[in-house]
Structures are given as structure tokens and as C-alpha cells.
Amino acid sequence: MSLDAIEYCQAIYDTALESVKKLTGNGINVDDHQVIAREIAQLSTQLSAAETLQAYADQSMGKPGCDTKRLSTSADIFLAETVENFRLIGNRCFQSFGLNEKTLAYGDSLQTWLRQTLAESNYRVIGVDVLKDAENRQWIASNTDGEEEAEIRDSTRRFARDVVAPKAEEIHRKDLLVPESFLQQMSDLGYFGMSVPVEFGGVGLSYLMMLLVTEELSSASLPAAGSIITRPEILTRALLKGGTEQQRKKWLEPIAKGEIMVGISVTEPNVGSDVASVSCRASETVLNGQRGYLINGAKAWCTFAGRANVLALLARTGEAGHKGL
Ligand SMILES: Cc1cc2nc3c(=O)[nH]c(=O)nc-3n(C[C@H](O)[C@H](O)[C@H](O)COP(=O)(O)OP(=O)(O)OC[C@H]3O[C@@H](n4cnc5c(N)ncnc54)[C@H](O)[C@@H]3O)c2cc1C
């Protein structure tokens, strides 16, 4: 039956692709049809993911240590959700995709399979299994059985709810600066020094603690709270891993105390995820008798740049690729 489902999606996709090619002059005018382009990209990605998952479930059949029943149920559920989504997008883009009623209609057997596969009881079986797995996994990296984590989560949740949330909407809507009172309180609570080791003036907590605090702050406001503490975190990790002892002594304590605010400047107008392609260059130079680096290149998307006292900027000093950064 999963074959029927894939054929259903493939037929919609093939028809839609032909229409969208005509509509956009083979993609040349794609910018004039961004919504349609996004919808067809979604179809393509989802169909490809559903097929890959089906193939993976088939290949895993009978392999030792593999819960084939759960895998094939999950693959079928994903495929069934894909079919439903194809119909939804198909209805939304009916004319632009050049579809007709027949292509979008479910045959009787497909309809029956969808109902069986998407039954709530199937989701429940998978959910129970996943929870059981999670219970067995020792994922909390701490020797306190999670008490410390629970405590920090609760206290951060209170701060986020009582201090950040009441002002978050206004900050977002009016595009206001992050209030200094937030920064002061976050600093008092030690949020800027969570990853800074105790010997450098921080509180030296685990990745998990950092994650919990970021999650709680972000639930109230990502830009005005959650993202602010991940800036010093990134610079701290970089200094601990690749900095000199002198640099650590100079920067880590004021970062931990919130005395200096940090921004991270990695992204460039043409470089995002592929960080190894960063092209901004740093060349050693001497200016007014002082040795330093001359930075040449464009950067973009630097959160908190307007308030930060220091920017950690990623630049190239050597060869192409990640080693020259
Ligand atoms: C609100 C905001 C704040 C930001 N703040 C900062 C900041 O402070 N400092 C900073 O340096 N940058 C910042 N950024 C930039 C952010 O880090 C980049 O947007 C991110 O690295 C992705 O780059 P991109 O937007 O160019 O997307 P792209 O790299 O072009 O990616 C586009 C899409 O393709 C996918 N993709 C890319 N490569 C692959 C691959 N190999 N395989 C599969 N899928 C892939 C991505 O998942 C994504 O869906 C910020 C961005 C935003 C939106």
C-alpha cells in the first residue's frame, strides 16, 4: 500500500513541477512566485524524505537490535502524513500546479490505508516506546541525579515569567533595545558565566545547564533574553578551546561578570551554514607602532552588535577551507 501512497504523491509532484516550470519560465522568474516555489520545494523534500525512510525501514527488516515494527510503523505514518500534506498543498495551489480533481482524490484503498495508518493508537504505541527509551538513557550529564538541573530550570523559569515575559511583547513590537535591567539581573544570576570555569570567575556548569537556561529564557523572549546568553557562551568556548592563557585571563572574568557584552560575527552576506567558506580576511599589520590585524571583508547578521563591547569575529588568516580560519 505504501507504493500507492508514493504514486499518489509522485503524480501530484510531476504535474505541479511541469506547471511551475511554465509559470516561472524554467525558474528564471522564480522570485516573482516565491510562495509557489516554496510549496513545490516542500513537496519535493517531503516526498524524498518519505521514500528514503521507507527504503531505510525495508533495509533494516530483520537486522539484529533493530525494532523493525516500530521503524516500519513510523515510516508509514510519515508517508501517510506526507500524502495528507500533498492534498493540502495541492488544494492550496490547485490552479498554479495545474491539478485536477482526479489527481487529488484518494482511491478507496488509499483512503482505508490512511485511516489505519494515522490511527491515534499507532502514535500512542510509538510514543510509549520512545518514552521507555528515554527513561533508560542516562542523558543528564551530572552527578546530582537532575536535582541541580531541576532547580536551575525552575529559577530561570520564574525569572523569565516574572521579569522578561511582561516586557517581551512591547520590546518585539516596538523594536526596543534590550533593557539594561535585564542585563543586570542576568548578570547577577550568573547567566553570562555559566560556561566559564570557576577559576576564571564563572560558575562552570555543564552544557545541559546552559541548554536548560537558554530554553527557559527563550520561551519568554529569544532576542531579549535567550540569545543574549549564547553570545558569551560561544566566545567562552572558543577561548577555552583555542585561546592563550593570557587571553583567557583577560576576557573570561569580565564576560562571566557581565561587565562586557559579547557579539559573535561569523556570518557573511554570502556565507551562512558553510562556515569553512568565510572570506573575511585578517592580515597582520602595525598601526601607530601597535601590532594587530587589519580586517577586510563584509559581515552580516550580528546579534547584539549595537550593544556589545566586544565582537568575536571569525576571519581567515591562511589557506582556503576551515584550517585557514
Ligand atoms: C535572527 C538571526 C540572528 C543571527 N545572529 C547571528 C550572529 O549573532 N552571528 C552570526 O555570525 N550569525 C548570525 N545569524 C546568521 C545565522 O547564523 C545564519 O543565518 C545561519 O548560519 C544560516 O545561514 P544562511 O541564513 O546563509 O542559510 P544557508 O546556509 O544558505 O542555509 C539555507 C538552508 O539550507 C540548509 N542547508 C545549508 N547547508 C546545508 C547542507 N550542507 N545540507 C543540508 N541543508 C543545508 C539550511 O539548513 C537552511 O535551511 C543570525 C541569523 C538570524 C536569522
Short mmCIF file of C-alpha atoms and ligand atoms in Angstrom, two decimals:
data_model
loop_
_atom_site.label_atom_id
_atom_site.label_comp_id
_atom_site.label_asym_id
_atom_site.label_seq_id
_atom_site.Cartn_x
_atom_site.Cartn_y
_atom_site.Cartn_z
CA MET A 1 0.00 0.00 0.00
CA SER A 2 2.87 2.37 0.65
CA LEU A 3 3.55 2.13 -3.10
CA ASP A 4 0.07 3.55 -3.83
CA ALA A 5 0.79 6.38 -1.44
CA ILE A 6 4.09 7.21 -3.13
CA GLU A 7 2.48 7.05 -6.57
CA TYR A 8 -0.24 9.44 -5.37
CA CYS A 9 2.37 11.97 -4.24
CA GLN A 10 4.55 11.47 -7.31
CA ALA A 11 1.63 12.18 -9.67
CA ILE A 12 0.85 15.46 -7.90
CA TYR A 13 4.51 16.43 -7.84
CA ASP A 14 5.08 15.66 -11.55
CA THR A 15 2.04 17.68 -12.63
CA ALA A 16 2.94 20.55 -10.32
CA LEU A 17 6.55 20.64 -11.49
CA GLU A 18 5.57 20.94 -15.15
CA SER A 19 3.16 23.80 -14.36
CA VAL A 20 5.61 25.64 -12.14
CA LYS A 21 8.32 25.37 -14.81
CA LYS A 22 5.97 27.09 -17.26
CA LEU A 23 4.85 29.64 -14.67
CA THR A 24 8.41 30.66 -13.81
CA GLY A 25 9.94 30.39 -17.31
CA ASN A 26 12.02 27.39 -16.21
CA GLY A 27 12.88 29.03 -12.93
CA ILE A 28 14.13 32.31 -14.41
CA ASN A 29 11.28 34.28 -12.82
CA VAL A 30 11.15 32.25 -9.62
CA ASP A 31 11.42 35.38 -7.47
CA ASP A 32 8.03 36.51 -8.77
CA HIS A 33 6.44 33.28 -7.49
CA GLN A 34 8.09 32.73 -4.14
CA VAL A 35 5.13 31.16 -2.36
CA ILE A 36 4.57 28.64 -5.14
CA ALA A 37 8.30 27.90 -5.29
CA ARG A 38 8.34 27.30 -1.56
CA GLU A 39 5.35 24.96 -1.76
CA ILE A 40 6.84 22.84 -4.53
CA ALA A 41 10.17 22.68 -2.70
CA GLN A 42 8.23 21.40 0.30
CA LEU A 43 6.59 18.68 -1.83
CA SER A 44 9.92 17.61 -3.28
CA THR A 45 11.66 17.47 0.10
CA GLN A 46 8.88 15.66 1.87
CA LEU A 47 8.43 13.05 -0.85
CA SER A 48 12.14 12.38 -0.95
CA ALA A 49 12.25 12.05 2.86
CA ALA A 50 9.26 9.69 2.87
CA GLU A 51 10.83 7.47 0.19
CA THR A 52 14.17 7.42 2.00
CA LEU A 53 12.51 6.45 5.27
CA GLN A 54 10.55 3.66 3.56
CA ALA A 55 13.75 2.31 1.97
CA TYR A 56 15.56 2.50 5.31
CA ALA A 57 12.77 0.61 7.06
CA ASP A 58 12.86 -2.08 4.33
CA GLN A 59 16.63 -2.47 4.53
CA SER A 60 16.55 -2.71 8.32
CA MET A 61 13.99 -5.51 8.28
CA GLY A 62 15.22 -8.39 10.44
CA LYS A 63 18.55 -6.76 11.35
CA PRO A 64 19.68 -7.60 14.90
CA GLY A 65 18.98 -4.91 17.51
CA CYS A 66 16.53 -3.12 15.25
CA ASP A 67 12.91 -2.68 16.25
CA THR A 68 11.59 -3.24 12.74
CA LYS A 69 7.94 -3.00 13.73
CA ARG A 70 8.40 0.44 15.25
CA LEU A 71 10.54 1.58 12.33
CA SER A 72 8.08 0.47 9.66
CA THR A 73 5.13 1.95 11.58
CA SER A 74 7.00 5.26 11.88
CA ALA A 75 7.91 5.22 8.18
CA ASP A 76 4.29 4.51 7.24
CA ILE A 77 2.96 7.27 9.50
CA PHE A 78 5.38 9.74 7.95
CA LEU A 79 4.32 8.66 4.47
CA ALA A 80 0.63 8.95 5.38
CA GLU A 81 1.20 12.45 6.77
CA THR A 82 3.03 13.26 3.54
CA VAL A 83 0.01 12.16 1.50
CA GLU A 84 -2.28 14.36 3.60
CA ASN A 85 0.09 17.28 3.22
CA PHE A 86 0.25 16.79 -0.55
CA ARG A 87 -3.52 17.04 -0.69
CA LEU A 88 -3.49 20.15 1.50
CA ILE A 89 -0.82 21.91 -0.60
CA GLY A 90 -2.48 20.61 -3.76
CA ASN A 91 -5.73 22.30 -2.76
CA ARG A 92 -3.92 25.48 -1.82
CA CYS A 93 -2.05 25.68 -5.14
CA PHE A 94 -4.68 23.91 -7.25
CA GLN A 95 -4.54 26.28 -10.22
CA SER A 96 -0.85 27.17 -10.18
CA PHE A 97 0.03 23.47 -10.01
CA GLY A 98 -2.36 22.67 -12.90
CA LEU A 99 -4.04 19.92 -10.86
CA ASN A 100 -7.42 18.30 -11.42
CA GLU A 101 -9.90 16.64 -9.07
CA LYS A 102 -8.87 13.15 -10.15
CA THR A 103 -5.19 13.63 -9.28
CA LEU A 104 -6.07 14.93 -5.82
CA ALA A 105 -8.77 12.38 -4.98
CA TYR A 106 -7.93 9.38 -2.76
CA GLY A 107 -8.88 5.98 -4.13
CA ASP A 108 -10.81 3.70 -1.74
CA SER A 109 -7.83 1.55 -0.80
CA LEU A 110 -5.58 4.58 -0.19
CA GLN A 111 -8.28 6.13 1.99
CA THR A 112 -8.57 2.94 4.07
CA TRP A 113 -4.78 2.68 4.45
CA LEU A 114 -4.56 6.32 5.56
CA ARG A 115 -7.19 5.80 8.21
CA GLN A 116 -5.49 2.67 9.53
CA THR A 117 -2.02 4.18 9.47
CA LEU A 118 -2.93 7.52 11.02
CA ALA A 119 -4.96 5.93 13.82
CA GLU A 120 -4.21 7.60 17.15
CA SER A 121 -3.38 4.19 18.66
CA ASN A 122 -0.34 3.85 16.34
CA TYR A 123 1.08 7.15 17.57
CA ARG A 124 0.48 6.06 21.16
CA VAL A 125 2.44 2.81 20.73
CA ILE A 126 5.41 4.71 19.31
CA GLY A 127 5.19 7.40 21.99
CA VAL A 128 5.22 4.82 24.80
CA ASP A 129 8.29 3.14 23.24
CA VAL A 130 10.14 6.41 22.86
CA LEU A 131 9.45 7.36 26.47
CA LYS A 132 10.68 3.96 27.63
CA ASP A 133 13.91 4.50 25.68
CA ALA A 134 14.37 7.93 27.20
CA GLU A 135 13.98 6.52 30.71
CA ASN A 136 16.71 4.01 30.03
CA ARG A 137 19.09 6.59 28.63
CA GLN A 138 21.38 8.36 31.10
CA TRP A 139 21.33 11.65 29.28
CA ILE A 140 21.72 14.03 32.18
CA ALA A 141 25.44 14.79 32.42
CA SER A 142 25.55 15.38 36.12
CA ASN A 143 26.18 13.53 39.33
CA THR A 144 23.24 15.13 41.10
CA ASP A 145 20.52 12.98 39.55
CA GLY A 146 18.99 16.04 37.96
CA GLU A 147 18.21 17.94 41.18
CA GLU A 148 20.50 20.82 40.30
CA GLU A 149 19.11 20.89 36.79
CA ALA A 150 15.54 20.97 38.05
CA GLU A 151 16.43 23.78 40.43
CA ILE A 152 18.07 25.95 37.79
CA ARG A 153 15.26 25.29 35.35
CA ASP A 154 12.68 26.39 37.93
CA SER A 155 14.53 29.53 38.98
CA THR A 156 15.13 30.54 35.35
CA ARG A 157 11.51 29.85 34.52
CA ARG A 158 10.47 32.19 37.33
CA PHE A 159 12.84 34.91 36.11
CA ALA A 160 11.63 34.50 32.53
CA ARG A 161 7.99 34.60 33.57
CA ASP A 162 8.20 37.44 36.10
CA VAL A 163 10.81 39.72 34.53
CA VAL A 164 11.17 39.01 30.80
CA ALA A 165 7.72 37.93 29.65
CA PRO A 166 5.80 41.03 30.82
CA LYS A 167 8.00 43.27 28.65
CA ALA A 168 8.70 40.89 25.75
CA GLU A 169 5.79 41.83 23.52
CA GLU A 170 6.49 45.55 23.74
CA ILE A 171 10.19 45.01 23.02
CA HIS A 172 9.33 42.96 19.93
CA ARG A 173 6.58 45.16 18.59
CA LYS A 174 8.39 48.45 19.12
CA ASP A 175 11.81 47.07 18.23
CA LEU A 176 13.21 48.35 21.55
CA LEU A 177 16.71 47.78 22.87
CA VAL A 178 17.18 45.02 25.43
CA PRO A 179 16.55 46.76 28.79
CA GLU A 180 19.70 47.27 30.84
CA SER A 181 17.76 45.97 33.85
CA PHE A 182 17.51 42.56 32.12
CA LEU A 183 21.26 42.50 31.54
CA GLN A 184 21.97 43.49 35.14
CA GLN A 185 19.72 40.81 36.56
CA MET A 186 21.01 38.14 34.18
CA SER A 187 24.50 39.10 35.20
CA ASP A 188 23.60 38.89 38.94
CA LEU A 189 22.12 35.44 38.32
CA GLY A 190 25.39 34.29 36.74
CA TYR A 191 23.89 33.60 33.30
CA PHE A 192 26.83 35.13 31.43
CA GLY A 193 29.38 32.97 33.19
CA MET A 194 27.67 29.62 33.03
CA SER A 195 30.37 28.02 30.88
CA VAL A 196 33.25 29.98 32.34
CA PRO A 197 35.23 27.74 34.72
CA VAL A 198 35.24 28.70 38.39
CA GLU A 199 38.98 29.55 38.32
CA PHE A 200 38.21 32.26 35.75
CA GLY A 201 35.36 33.74 37.76
CA GLY A 202 32.44 31.82 36.29
CA VAL A 203 30.14 29.12 37.59
CA GLY A 204 31.43 26.32 35.31
CA LEU A 205 28.19 24.50 34.64
CA SER A 206 27.51 21.74 32.10
CA TYR A 207 26.22 22.02 28.53
CA LEU A 208 22.91 20.71 29.78
CA MET A 209 22.54 23.52 32.33
CA MET A 210 23.33 26.05 29.63
CA LEU A 211 20.73 24.46 27.41
CA LEU A 212 18.06 24.48 30.11
CA VAL A 213 18.64 28.14 30.94
CA THR A 214 18.67 29.15 27.26
CA GLU A 215 15.46 27.24 26.66
CA GLU A 216 13.66 28.84 29.59
CA LEU A 217 14.79 32.37 28.75
CA SER A 218 13.93 31.89 25.08
CA SER A 219 10.43 30.75 25.91
CA ALA A 220 9.83 34.29 27.22
CA SER A 221 11.91 36.06 24.56
CA LEU A 222 14.64 34.77 22.27
CA PRO A 223 16.06 38.17 21.22
CA ALA A 224 15.72 39.94 24.57
CA ALA A 225 16.94 37.12 26.80
CA GLY A 226 17.73 33.66 25.36
CA SER A 227 20.08 34.71 22.59
CA ILE A 228 21.91 37.20 24.80
CA ILE A 229 23.47 34.49 26.95
CA THR A 230 24.55 32.36 24.00
CA ARG A 231 26.90 35.12 22.74
CA PRO A 232 29.32 34.97 25.71
CA GLU A 233 28.91 31.19 25.67
CA ILE A 234 30.30 30.95 22.12
CA LEU A 235 33.27 33.21 22.85
CA THR A 236 33.97 31.41 26.14
CA ARG A 237 34.05 28.01 24.44
CA ALA A 238 36.35 29.38 21.73
CA LEU A 239 38.76 30.86 24.28
CA LEU A 240 38.79 27.69 26.37
CA LYS A 241 39.48 25.55 23.34
CA GLY A 242 41.78 27.72 21.26
CA GLY A 243 42.74 30.82 23.24
CA THR A 244 46.00 31.52 25.06
CA GLU A 245 46.19 31.57 28.86
CA GLN A 246 46.71 35.32 28.64
CA GLN A 247 43.53 35.76 26.59
CA ARG A 248 41.53 33.62 29.00
CA LYS A 249 42.75 35.68 31.97
CA LYS A 250 41.95 38.92 30.21
CA TRP A 251 38.47 38.13 28.87
CA LEU A 252 36.75 35.36 30.80
CA GLU A 253 36.22 37.07 34.14
CA PRO A 254 34.65 40.27 32.79
CA ILE A 255 32.50 38.14 30.47
CA ALA A 256 31.34 35.99 33.40
CA LYS A 257 30.51 39.06 35.47
CA GLY A 258 28.56 40.62 32.63
CA GLU A 259 30.92 43.60 32.62
CA ILE A 260 31.45 43.25 28.89
CA MET A 261 28.73 42.24 26.48
CA VAL A 262 29.64 39.99 23.58
CA GLY A 263 28.57 39.71 19.94
CA ILE A 264 29.53 36.93 17.51
CA SER A 265 30.40 37.81 13.94
CA VAL A 266 30.72 34.72 11.77
CA THR A 267 28.06 35.06 9.05
CA GLU A 268 28.77 36.98 5.84
CA PRO A 269 26.40 38.18 3.12
CA ASN A 270 27.25 35.08 1.06
CA VAL A 271 28.27 32.64 3.77
CA GLY A 272 25.93 31.08 6.34
CA SER A 273 25.94 27.40 7.27
CA ASP A 274 29.09 26.69 5.29
CA VAL A 275 31.34 28.43 7.80
CA ALA A 276 34.52 26.98 6.22
CA SER A 277 33.91 29.36 3.29
CA VAL A 278 34.23 32.53 5.38
CA SER A 279 36.17 35.01 3.26
CA CYS A 280 36.71 37.98 5.58
CA ARG A 281 40.49 38.25 5.92
CA ALA A 282 42.72 39.27 8.82
CA SER A 283 46.27 40.35 7.91
CA GLU A 284 48.93 41.15 10.46
CA THR A 285 49.81 44.80 10.44
CA VAL A 286 51.36 47.58 12.50
CA LEU A 287 49.45 50.79 13.08
CA ASN A 288 50.88 53.70 15.08
CA GLY A 289 53.53 51.37 16.40
CA GLN A 290 50.99 48.83 17.60
CA ARG A 291 50.82 45.33 16.17
CA GLY A 292 47.44 43.96 15.28
CA TYR A 293 45.27 42.69 12.46
CA LEU A 294 43.72 44.56 9.57
CA ILE A 295 40.26 43.13 8.93
CA ASN A 296 38.92 43.20 5.39
CA GLY A 297 35.52 41.83 4.43
CA ALA A 298 31.78 42.08 4.99
CA LYS A 299 29.83 40.56 7.86
CA ALA A 300 26.09 40.24 8.39
CA TRP A 301 23.53 39.18 11.00
CA CYS A 302 25.45 40.08 14.11
CA THR A 303 23.01 39.80 17.01
CA PHE A 304 23.54 42.37 19.78
CA ALA A 305 26.28 44.16 17.78
CA GLY A 306 24.83 47.55 18.71
CA ARG A 307 25.26 46.95 22.43
CA ALA A 308 28.20 44.56 22.58
CA ASN A 309 31.53 45.81 23.92
CA VAL A 310 33.46 43.11 22.13
CA LEU A 311 32.85 41.18 18.92
CA ALA A 312 34.31 37.73 18.39
CA LEU A 313 34.96 37.88 14.66
CA LEU A 314 35.84 34.87 12.55
CA ALA A 315 38.33 35.72 9.82
CA ARG A 316 40.73 33.99 7.50
CA THR A 317 44.46 34.25 8.12
CA GLY A 318 45.54 31.38 5.89
CA GLU A 319 44.58 28.90 3.20
CA ALA A 320 41.07 28.15 1.90
CA GLY A 321 38.86 25.85 3.99
CA HIS A 322 38.39 25.56 7.73
CA LYS A 323 42.09 25.24 8.52
CA GLY A 324 42.83 28.73 7.26
CA LEU A 325 40.36 30.37 9.65
C1 LIG B 1 17.81 36.27 13.94
C2 LIG B 1 19.17 35.86 13.48
C3 LIG B 1 20.27 36.18 14.25
C4 LIG B 1 21.54 35.82 13.82
N1 LIG B 1 22.62 36.16 14.60
C5 LIG B 1 23.85 35.86 14.17
C6 LIG B 1 25.00 36.25 14.93
O1 LIG B 1 24.91 36.84 16.00
N2 LIG B 1 26.22 35.99 14.43
C7 LIG B 1 26.39 35.33 13.25
O2 LIG B 1 27.54 35.11 12.86
N3 LIG B 1 25.33 34.93 12.51
C8 LIG B 1 24.06 35.18 12.95
N4 LIG B 1 22.97 34.78 12.22
C9 LIG B 1 23.17 34.10 10.96
C10 LIG B 1 22.91 32.62 11.08
O3 LIG B 1 23.93 32.00 11.82
C11 LIG B 1 22.82 32.12 9.64
O4 LIG B 1 21.56 32.55 9.18
C12 LIG B 1 22.96 30.65 9.56
O5 LIG B 1 24.31 30.31 9.70
C13 LIG B 1 22.41 30.08 8.25
O6 LIG B 1 22.97 30.73 7.17
P1 LIG B 1 22.07 31.29 5.97
O7 LIG B 1 20.98 32.10 6.54
O8 LIG B 1 23.00 31.89 4.97
O9 LIG B 1 21.39 30.00 5.34
P2 LIG B 1 22.05 28.94 4.37
O10 LIG B 1 23.37 28.49 4.90
O11 LIG B 1 22.03 29.48 2.99
O12 LIG B 1 21.03 27.76 4.51
C14 LIG B 1 19.73 27.81 3.89
C15 LIG B 1 19.03 26.49 4.12
O13 LIG B 1 19.78 25.41 3.56
C16 LIG B 1 20.06 24.43 4.55
N5 LIG B 1 21.41 23.92 4.35
C17 LIG B 1 22.55 24.65 4.25
N6 LIG B 1 23.60 23.83 4.05
C18 LIG B 1 23.11 22.57 4.04
C19 LIG B 1 23.72 21.28 3.88
N7 LIG B 1 25.04 21.14 3.68
N8 LIG B 1 22.92 20.21 3.93
C20 LIG B 1 21.58 20.34 4.12
N9 LIG B 1 20.94 21.54 4.27
C21 LIG B 1 21.71 22.63 4.23
C22 LIG B 1 19.94 25.15 5.90
O14 LIG B 1 19.55 24.26 6.93
C23 LIG B 1 18.85 26.16 5.60
O15 LIG B 1 17.57 25.61 5.75
C24 LIG B 1 21.70 35.11 12.62
C25 LIG B 1 20.59 34.77 11.85
C26 LIG B 1 19.35 35.13 12.27
C27 LIG B 1 18.16 34.75 11.43
#
